[in-house]
């Protein structure tokens, strides 16, 4: 039996429904409005502090602000520093250009690796790249550089002078060096693209040193691995000690070269709300290299290099040899600014293949085989012989057995 309701009751119900909806909407709107007002209030306070400092400087500073761009850059740098995140930094226009150039094209120079030996007070050549202007000029590992462009190398200026050995401009640099008590002067050209990967073969064990994870690293890495295998390598040791440069994107490309195709992901970037950041889900599909692996790590293995080590451990059962890593498991993104500079900002947490339980940010990655390294006072790994480098020796012995 159908029951009819009066027109008055119907109108009353409609009014009640509208009132309830309006009330809910008002509550939600109030919360949104409060959030907006809080943000505006916080921003207003920030701007007010800056303006207060500006008024004090304008009124009392004994001098003048001659470079407004420099002042703006300092404000931007200070703001980013205030985030208290060592991986978020402000880059000036020149630093931004240098950073992007390195990521996209790698480092250019005369083709040398050098180290200052504080024990002997000598600026030593540790590696000369094949086909480089430095090699063509006759320089070799263990040569001692005494002067660059007619300026004597000292402990206080070696870092500044070393910068003269790098650059993309096709100009020459003069290098004075000693070998077997003989002083030699060589004119070398800049502009050589320095590989981010170098390799060596120890018996049947291949060794690959990765200098950073850049755009060209995956192709160089693949070529080096294939050449070592072609020459008889039956296992591979990857060295990412002291490595922090590059990006997660390029590290994932290198992992893809050697990691077998797997049904799940090799890494996922998660934003502060736990959502996937800009579709950053990394997979492995292309590998055809199957053999025993070891990865050398230490406390300065950081960022992209940590993802490389973690994934090789979890996907390819690689042995991690050395000491615990730095624990930088986040992803950074570049945001260009109108002044020509940029902010390199931490935007996401990296979850490696093992998921949330394998996150290494602020924790680090423990080695599967711990080997501490006593350098005997030497400050750089490149100064060590294979015998002195106990971590490398341990990896070579393990992979050869």
Short mmCIF file of C-alpha atoms in Angstrom, two decimals:
data_model
loop_
_atom_site.label_atom_id
_atom_site.label_comp_id
_atom_site.label_asym_id
_atom_site.label_seq_id
_atom_site.Cartn_x
_atom_site.Cartn_y
_atom_site.Cartn_z
CA UNK A 1 0.00 0.00 0.00
CA UNK A 2 1.54 3.34 -1.05
CA UNK A 3 1.51 6.14 1.43
CA UNK A 4 1.46 9.77 0.40
CA UNK A 5 3.21 12.54 2.27
CA UNK A 6 1.91 16.05 2.53
CA UNK A 7 3.36 18.89 0.49
CA UNK A 8 4.34 20.64 3.71
CA UNK A 9 6.32 17.65 4.98
CA UNK A 10 8.05 17.32 1.61
CA UNK A 11 9.11 20.95 1.62
CA UNK A 12 10.35 20.59 5.21
CA UNK A 13 12.52 17.58 4.27
CA UNK A 14 14.02 19.46 1.31
CA UNK A 15 14.84 22.44 3.53
CA UNK A 16 16.46 20.15 6.14
CA UNK A 17 18.57 18.45 3.41
CA UNK A 18 19.69 21.81 2.00
CA UNK A 19 20.52 23.08 5.47
CA UNK A 20 22.59 19.97 6.28
CA UNK A 21 24.47 20.17 2.99
CA UNK A 22 25.13 23.87 3.54
CA UNK A 23 26.41 23.18 7.07
CA UNK A 24 28.82 20.45 5.87
CA UNK A 25 30.00 22.67 3.04
CA UNK A 26 30.57 25.56 5.42
CA UNK A 27 32.63 23.37 7.77
CA UNK A 28 34.80 22.11 4.90
CA UNK A 29 35.13 25.61 3.48
CA UNK A 30 36.10 26.92 6.90
CA UNK A 31 38.85 24.31 7.21
CA UNK A 32 40.19 25.10 3.74
CA UNK A 33 40.00 28.83 4.45
CA UNK A 34 41.83 28.36 7.76
CA UNK A 35 44.57 26.40 6.00
CA UNK A 36 44.95 29.08 3.35
CA UNK A 37 45.03 31.82 5.97
CA UNK A 38 47.66 29.94 7.99
CA UNK A 39 49.86 29.63 4.88
CA UNK A 40 49.35 33.30 4.08
CA UNK A 41 50.14 34.21 7.68
CA UNK A 42 53.34 32.12 7.67
CA UNK A 43 54.47 33.59 4.35
CA UNK A 44 53.63 37.08 5.55
CA UNK A 45 55.78 36.53 8.65
CA UNK A 46 58.68 35.32 6.47
CA UNK A 47 58.44 38.32 4.17
CA UNK A 48 58.07 40.61 7.16
CA UNK A 49 61.35 39.36 8.67
CA UNK A 50 63.18 39.90 5.37
CA UNK A 51 61.67 43.34 4.97
CA UNK A 52 62.61 44.20 8.57
CA UNK A 53 66.24 43.26 7.88
CA UNK A 54 66.09 45.25 4.64
CA UNK A 55 64.84 48.35 6.50
CA UNK A 56 67.60 48.04 9.10
CA UNK A 57 70.29 47.63 6.40
CA UNK A 58 68.88 50.54 4.39
CA UNK A 59 68.85 52.79 7.44
CA UNK A 60 72.06 51.87 9.25
CA UNK A 61 74.45 49.88 7.04
CA UNK A 62 77.72 51.77 6.70
CA UNK A 63 78.07 51.16 2.99
CA UNK A 64 75.90 50.50 -0.02
CA UNK A 65 74.38 47.48 -1.69
CA UNK A 66 76.29 47.54 -4.96
CA UNK A 67 75.14 44.19 -6.33
CA UNK A 68 71.44 43.44 -5.87
CA UNK A 69 71.77 40.12 -7.74
CA UNK A 70 74.39 38.98 -5.27
CA UNK A 71 72.11 39.94 -2.40
CA UNK A 72 69.16 38.07 -3.94
CA UNK A 73 71.32 34.98 -4.47
CA UNK A 74 72.44 35.10 -0.84
CA UNK A 75 68.81 35.32 0.31
CA UNK A 76 67.88 32.31 -1.84
CA UNK A 77 70.87 30.34 -0.60
CA UNK A 78 70.04 31.16 3.02
CA UNK A 79 66.40 30.12 2.56
CA UNK A 80 67.36 26.70 1.16
CA UNK A 81 69.99 26.23 3.88
CA UNK A 82 67.26 26.89 6.42
CA UNK A 83 65.55 23.67 5.29
CA UNK A 84 68.31 21.83 7.16
CA UNK A 85 68.67 19.31 4.33
CA UNK A 86 72.27 18.94 3.12
CA UNK A 87 71.03 17.52 -0.19
CA UNK A 88 68.91 20.58 -1.04
CA UNK A 89 71.08 23.43 -2.30
CA UNK A 90 70.88 26.73 -4.15
CA UNK A 91 72.98 26.93 -7.31
CA UNK A 92 74.17 30.19 -8.80
CA UNK A 93 73.85 30.66 -12.55
CA UNK A 94 77.41 29.45 -13.17
CA UNK A 95 77.03 26.53 -10.75
CA UNK A 96 73.73 25.56 -12.39
CA UNK A 97 75.33 25.59 -15.85
CA UNK A 98 78.26 23.51 -14.60
CA UNK A 99 75.98 21.04 -12.82
CA UNK A 100 73.71 20.42 -15.81
CA UNK A 101 76.69 20.23 -18.17
CA UNK A 102 78.25 17.52 -16.02
CA UNK A 103 74.99 15.55 -15.78
CA UNK A 104 74.30 15.68 -19.50
CA UNK A 105 77.78 15.50 -20.98
CA UNK A 106 80.12 14.42 -18.24
CA UNK A 107 83.39 16.08 -17.25
CA UNK A 108 85.80 17.47 -19.83
CA UNK A 109 89.47 18.31 -19.51
CA UNK A 110 92.95 17.08 -20.48
CA UNK A 111 92.20 13.50 -19.41
CA UNK A 112 93.99 13.12 -16.06
CA UNK A 113 93.09 11.93 -12.58
CA UNK A 114 95.22 13.55 -9.91
CA UNK A 115 95.63 13.43 -6.13
CA UNK A 116 97.64 15.48 -3.66
CA UNK A 117 99.78 13.20 -1.49
CA UNK A 118 100.06 14.96 1.87
CA UNK A 119 102.68 12.48 3.07
CA UNK A 120 105.14 13.41 0.33
CA UNK A 121 103.76 16.89 -0.49
CA UNK A 122 103.44 15.88 -4.14
CA UNK A 123 100.69 16.39 -6.71
CA UNK A 124 100.51 12.95 -8.30
CA UNK A 125 98.97 11.68 -11.54
CA UNK A 126 96.96 8.57 -10.64
CA UNK A 127 95.31 7.78 -13.98
CA UNK A 128 95.65 8.82 -17.64
CA UNK A 129 92.68 8.16 -19.93
CA UNK A 130 93.31 6.30 -23.15
CA UNK A 131 93.24 8.56 -26.19
CA UNK A 132 93.31 11.74 -24.11
CA UNK A 133 95.46 14.81 -24.82
CA UNK A 134 97.35 14.00 -21.60
CA UNK A 135 98.24 10.53 -22.90
CA UNK A 136 99.27 11.93 -26.27
CA UNK A 137 101.48 14.46 -24.47
CA UNK A 138 103.28 11.60 -22.73
CA UNK A 139 101.97 11.82 -19.17
CA UNK A 140 101.70 8.58 -17.18
CA UNK A 141 100.43 7.41 -13.81
CA UNK A 142 102.81 8.26 -10.92
CA UNK A 143 104.19 11.35 -12.67
CA UNK A 144 104.53 14.25 -10.21
CA UNK A 145 103.10 17.56 -11.44
CA UNK A 146 105.23 20.45 -10.21
CA UNK A 147 103.66 23.39 -12.06
CA UNK A 148 100.57 24.24 -14.12
CA UNK A 149 100.67 27.20 -16.50
CA UNK A 150 103.99 28.25 -14.97
CA UNK A 151 102.61 28.38 -11.41
CA UNK A 152 104.30 26.08 -8.90
CA UNK A 153 101.96 23.55 -7.28
CA UNK A 154 101.81 23.76 -3.48
CA UNK A 155 99.61 22.33 -0.74
CA UNK A 156 97.68 25.59 -0.54
CA UNK A 157 96.99 26.08 -4.26
CA UNK A 158 96.81 22.57 -5.77
CA UNK A 159 93.01 22.51 -5.68
CA UNK A 160 92.78 25.81 -7.55
CA UNK A 161 95.42 24.78 -10.09
CA UNK A 162 93.76 21.38 -10.63
CA UNK A 163 90.68 23.22 -11.93
CA UNK A 164 92.84 24.39 -14.85
CA UNK A 165 93.04 20.76 -16.01
CA UNK A 166 89.27 20.71 -16.63
CA UNK A 167 87.09 22.56 -19.09
CA UNK A 168 85.44 22.28 -22.48
CA UNK A 169 87.14 25.18 -24.24
CA UNK A 170 89.62 24.08 -26.90
CA UNK A 171 92.58 25.85 -25.33
CA UNK A 172 95.89 24.50 -24.07
CA UNK A 173 97.33 24.23 -20.59
CA UNK A 174 101.01 23.80 -19.73
CA UNK A 175 101.90 20.96 -17.34
CA UNK A 176 105.38 20.66 -15.83
CA UNK A 177 106.03 17.26 -14.26
CA UNK A 178 108.84 15.08 -12.96
CA UNK A 179 109.62 11.45 -13.78
CA UNK A 180 112.77 9.65 -12.67
CA UNK A 181 114.39 12.94 -11.63
CA UNK A 182 113.75 14.42 -15.08
CA UNK A 183 111.63 17.56 -15.49
CA UNK A 184 109.34 17.59 -18.53
CA UNK A 185 106.97 20.27 -19.83
CA UNK A 186 103.93 19.25 -21.87
CA UNK A 187 101.33 21.35 -23.68
CA UNK A 188 97.93 19.63 -23.41
CA UNK A 189 94.55 20.54 -24.88
CA UNK A 190 91.32 20.82 -22.92
CA UNK A 191 87.99 19.53 -24.20
CA UNK A 192 88.47 15.77 -23.84
CA UNK A 193 85.32 13.99 -22.57
CA UNK A 194 86.44 12.13 -19.45
CA UNK A 195 84.60 8.81 -19.05
CA UNK A 196 82.62 8.28 -15.86
CA UNK A 197 83.73 4.63 -15.91
CA UNK A 198 87.15 3.02 -15.98
CA UNK A 199 88.05 -0.65 -15.88
CA UNK A 200 90.80 -3.21 -15.40
CA UNK A 201 91.17 -6.99 -15.56
CA UNK A 202 92.75 -8.90 -12.65
CA UNK A 203 93.18 -12.47 -13.88
CA UNK A 204 89.63 -13.62 -14.55
CA UNK A 205 88.02 -10.90 -12.43
CA UNK A 206 86.86 -7.70 -14.09
CA UNK A 207 87.00 -4.41 -12.15
CA UNK A 208 84.86 -1.36 -12.98
CA UNK A 209 85.23 1.95 -11.15
CA UNK A 210 82.19 4.22 -11.46
CA UNK A 211 82.92 7.91 -10.97
CA UNK A 212 79.28 9.04 -10.95
CA UNK A 213 75.91 8.31 -12.51
CA UNK A 214 75.49 10.64 -15.49
CA UNK A 215 73.74 10.55 -18.87
CA UNK A 216 76.61 8.70 -20.57
CA UNK A 217 77.40 6.32 -17.68
CA UNK A 218 75.10 3.44 -18.71
CA UNK A 219 76.56 3.19 -22.22
CA UNK A 220 80.14 3.46 -20.92
CA UNK A 221 79.40 0.90 -18.23
CA UNK A 222 77.91 -1.54 -20.74
CA UNK A 223 80.90 -1.18 -23.07
CA UNK A 224 83.38 -1.69 -20.22
CA UNK A 225 81.58 -4.79 -18.91
CA UNK A 226 81.31 -6.36 -22.36
CA UNK A 227 84.99 -5.72 -23.08
CA UNK A 228 86.05 -7.29 -19.78
CA UNK A 229 83.89 -10.36 -20.45
CA UNK A 230 85.26 -10.61 -23.99
CA UNK A 231 88.77 -10.59 -22.50
CA UNK A 232 88.02 -13.43 -20.12
CA UNK A 233 86.31 -11.96 -17.05
CA UNK A 234 84.19 -14.57 -15.25
CA UNK A 235 83.02 -12.24 -12.46
CA UNK A 236 82.82 -8.49 -11.95
CA UNK A 237 83.69 -6.10 -9.11
CA UNK A 238 82.03 -2.68 -9.16
CA UNK A 239 83.61 0.12 -7.13
CA UNK A 240 81.28 2.89 -5.90
CA UNK A 241 83.34 3.98 -2.91
CA UNK A 242 83.40 7.78 -2.43
CA UNK A 243 80.69 8.11 -5.14
CA UNK A 244 77.75 10.48 -4.66
CA UNK A 245 77.42 12.28 -8.00
CA UNK A 246 74.68 11.88 -10.58
CA UNK A 247 70.96 11.12 -10.37
CA UNK A 248 68.65 8.27 -9.45
CA UNK A 249 67.37 8.20 -13.06
CA UNK A 250 70.84 7.53 -14.44
CA UNK A 251 71.68 5.05 -11.68
CA UNK A 252 68.56 3.07 -12.65
CA UNK A 253 69.80 2.96 -16.25
CA UNK A 254 73.11 1.45 -15.11
CA UNK A 255 71.31 -1.12 -12.95
CA UNK A 256 69.21 -2.05 -15.99
CA UNK A 257 72.41 -2.91 -17.91
CA UNK A 258 73.30 -5.78 -15.57
CA UNK A 259 70.20 -6.62 -13.57
CA UNK A 260 68.05 -9.46 -14.94
CA UNK A 261 64.53 -8.61 -16.09
CA UNK A 262 62.25 -8.90 -13.04
CA UNK A 263 58.46 -8.71 -12.72
CA UNK A 264 58.52 -5.98 -10.06
CA UNK A 265 60.33 -2.64 -9.84
CA UNK A 266 63.96 -1.88 -9.08
CA UNK A 267 62.98 1.38 -7.35
CA UNK A 268 60.05 3.71 -6.74
CA UNK A 269 60.18 7.40 -5.78
CA UNK A 270 57.58 8.38 -3.14
CA UNK A 271 56.62 11.96 -2.32
CA UNK A 272 55.98 13.33 1.18
CA UNK A 273 52.41 11.98 1.07
CA UNK A 274 53.52 8.47 0.17
CA UNK A 275 52.41 8.73 -3.45
CA UNK A 276 54.53 7.89 -6.50
CA UNK A 277 56.41 11.06 -7.48
CA UNK A 278 55.82 12.06 -11.12
CA UNK A 279 55.53 8.45 -12.34
CA UNK A 280 59.06 7.68 -11.14
CA UNK A 281 58.84 3.89 -11.18
CA UNK A 282 62.02 2.19 -12.38
CA UNK A 283 62.16 -1.25 -14.00
CA UNK A 284 64.86 -3.61 -15.30
CA UNK A 285 64.40 -5.18 -18.71
CA UNK A 286 67.59 -5.22 -20.76
CA UNK A 287 70.27 -7.26 -18.96
CA UNK A 288 72.03 -10.20 -20.53
CA UNK A 289 74.96 -10.32 -18.07
CA UNK A 290 74.76 -13.21 -15.60
CA UNK A 291 77.79 -13.89 -13.44
CA UNK A 292 78.94 -13.33 -9.83
CA UNK A 293 79.09 -9.66 -8.77
CA UNK A 294 80.64 -7.76 -5.87
CA UNK A 295 80.21 -4.07 -5.02
CA UNK A 296 82.74 -2.04 -3.03
CA UNK A 297 81.10 0.48 -0.67
CA UNK A 298 82.16 2.82 2.13
CA UNK A 299 80.83 5.66 4.28
CA UNK A 300 81.03 8.07 1.34
CA UNK A 301 78.96 5.87 -0.96
CA UNK A 302 75.86 8.04 -1.22
CA UNK A 303 72.60 8.63 -3.10
CA UNK A 304 72.50 7.04 -6.59
CA UNK A 305 75.48 4.82 -5.71
CA UNK A 306 73.56 3.44 -2.72
CA UNK A 307 70.62 2.46 -4.92
CA UNK A 308 73.05 0.72 -7.27
CA UNK A 309 74.59 -1.29 -4.41
CA UNK A 310 71.26 -2.07 -2.74
CA UNK A 311 69.58 -3.32 -5.91
CA UNK A 312 72.52 -5.45 -7.00
CA UNK A 313 72.47 -7.08 -3.58
CA UNK A 314 68.72 -7.76 -3.69
CA UNK A 315 68.34 -8.63 -7.37
CA UNK A 316 71.64 -10.24 -8.35
CA UNK A 317 72.83 -11.47 -4.93
CA UNK A 318 75.93 -9.30 -5.22
CA UNK A 319 78.31 -9.27 -2.27
CA UNK A 320 78.67 -5.79 -0.72
CA UNK A 321 82.22 -5.44 0.56
CA UNK A 322 83.54 -2.58 2.70
CA UNK A 323 81.79 -0.44 5.32
CA UNK A 324 78.30 0.99 5.84
CA UNK A 325 77.16 3.62 3.33
CA UNK A 326 76.17 7.24 3.99
CA UNK A 327 72.39 6.75 4.07
CA UNK A 328 71.15 9.26 1.49
CA UNK A 329 68.08 7.53 0.05
CA UNK A 330 66.26 10.51 -1.40
CA UNK A 331 65.79 11.97 -4.88
CA UNK A 332 66.53 15.57 -5.82
CA UNK A 333 65.06 17.64 -8.66
CA UNK A 334 66.30 20.85 -10.27
CA UNK A 335 64.02 23.89 -10.32
CA UNK A 336 65.38 26.77 -12.49
CA UNK A 337 65.00 30.31 -11.17
CA UNK A 338 64.49 33.60 -12.98
CA UNK A 339 67.93 34.86 -11.92
CA UNK A 340 69.59 32.08 -13.95
CA UNK A 341 70.31 29.94 -10.92
CA UNK A 342 68.39 26.94 -9.65
CA UNK A 343 67.31 25.09 -6.53
CA UNK A 344 68.27 21.43 -6.23
CA UNK A 345 65.54 20.22 -3.92
CA UNK A 346 64.87 16.92 -2.19
CA UNK A 347 61.45 15.86 -3.50
CA UNK A 348 61.05 12.14 -2.80
CA UNK A 349 62.12 9.11 -0.81
CA UNK A 350 63.57 6.18 -2.75
CA UNK A 351 62.18 2.73 -2.09
CA UNK A 352 64.56 0.14 -3.59
CA UNK A 353 63.51 -3.25 -4.90
CA UNK A 354 62.85 -4.56 -1.37
CA UNK A 355 60.20 -1.89 -0.74
CA UNK A 356 59.68 0.10 2.46
CA UNK A 357 61.55 -2.44 4.60
CA UNK A 358 64.69 -1.92 2.49
CA UNK A 359 64.70 1.89 2.65
CA UNK A 360 68.24 3.03 3.53
CA UNK A 361 67.69 6.78 3.97
CA UNK A 362 69.34 8.03 7.19
CA UNK A 363 70.26 4.40 7.95
CA UNK A 364 72.82 3.38 5.36
CA UNK A 365 73.44 -0.01 3.79
CA UNK A 366 75.39 -2.59 5.75
CA UNK A 367 78.01 -4.59 3.83
CA UNK A 368 77.52 -8.34 3.51
CA UNK A 369 81.26 -8.65 4.11
CA UNK A 370 82.70 -5.92 6.33
CA UNK A 371 86.27 -4.92 5.53
CA UNK A 372 87.68 -1.78 7.14
CA UNK A 373 90.41 0.10 5.37
CA UNK A 374 93.54 1.50 6.97
CA UNK A 375 95.21 3.81 4.47
CA UNK A 376 98.34 4.37 6.52
CA UNK A 377 97.81 8.11 6.45
CA UNK A 378 97.06 8.32 2.72
CA UNK A 379 93.96 10.42 2.07
CA UNK A 380 92.75 9.07 -1.27
CA UNK A 381 91.90 5.60 -2.53
CA UNK A 382 93.73 6.27 -5.80
CA UNK A 383 97.01 6.50 -3.90
CA UNK A 384 96.71 2.92 -2.67
CA UNK A 385 98.22 -0.07 -4.41
CA UNK A 386 96.05 -3.15 -4.88
CA UNK A 387 97.86 -4.77 -1.94
CA UNK A 388 97.25 -1.74 0.30
CA UNK A 389 93.58 -1.59 -0.69
CA UNK A 390 92.28 -4.37 1.57
CA UNK A 391 88.68 -3.92 0.40
CA UNK A 392 89.61 -4.35 -3.27
CA UNK A 393 91.89 -7.28 -2.43
CA UNK A 394 89.07 -8.99 -0.50
CA UNK A 395 86.66 -8.55 -3.42
CA UNK A 396 89.14 -9.85 -5.99
CA UNK A 397 89.97 -12.89 -3.87
CA UNK A 398 86.29 -13.66 -3.28
CA UNK A 399 85.33 -13.36 -6.94
CA UNK A 400 88.34 -15.38 -8.13
CA UNK A 401 87.55 -18.35 -5.87
#
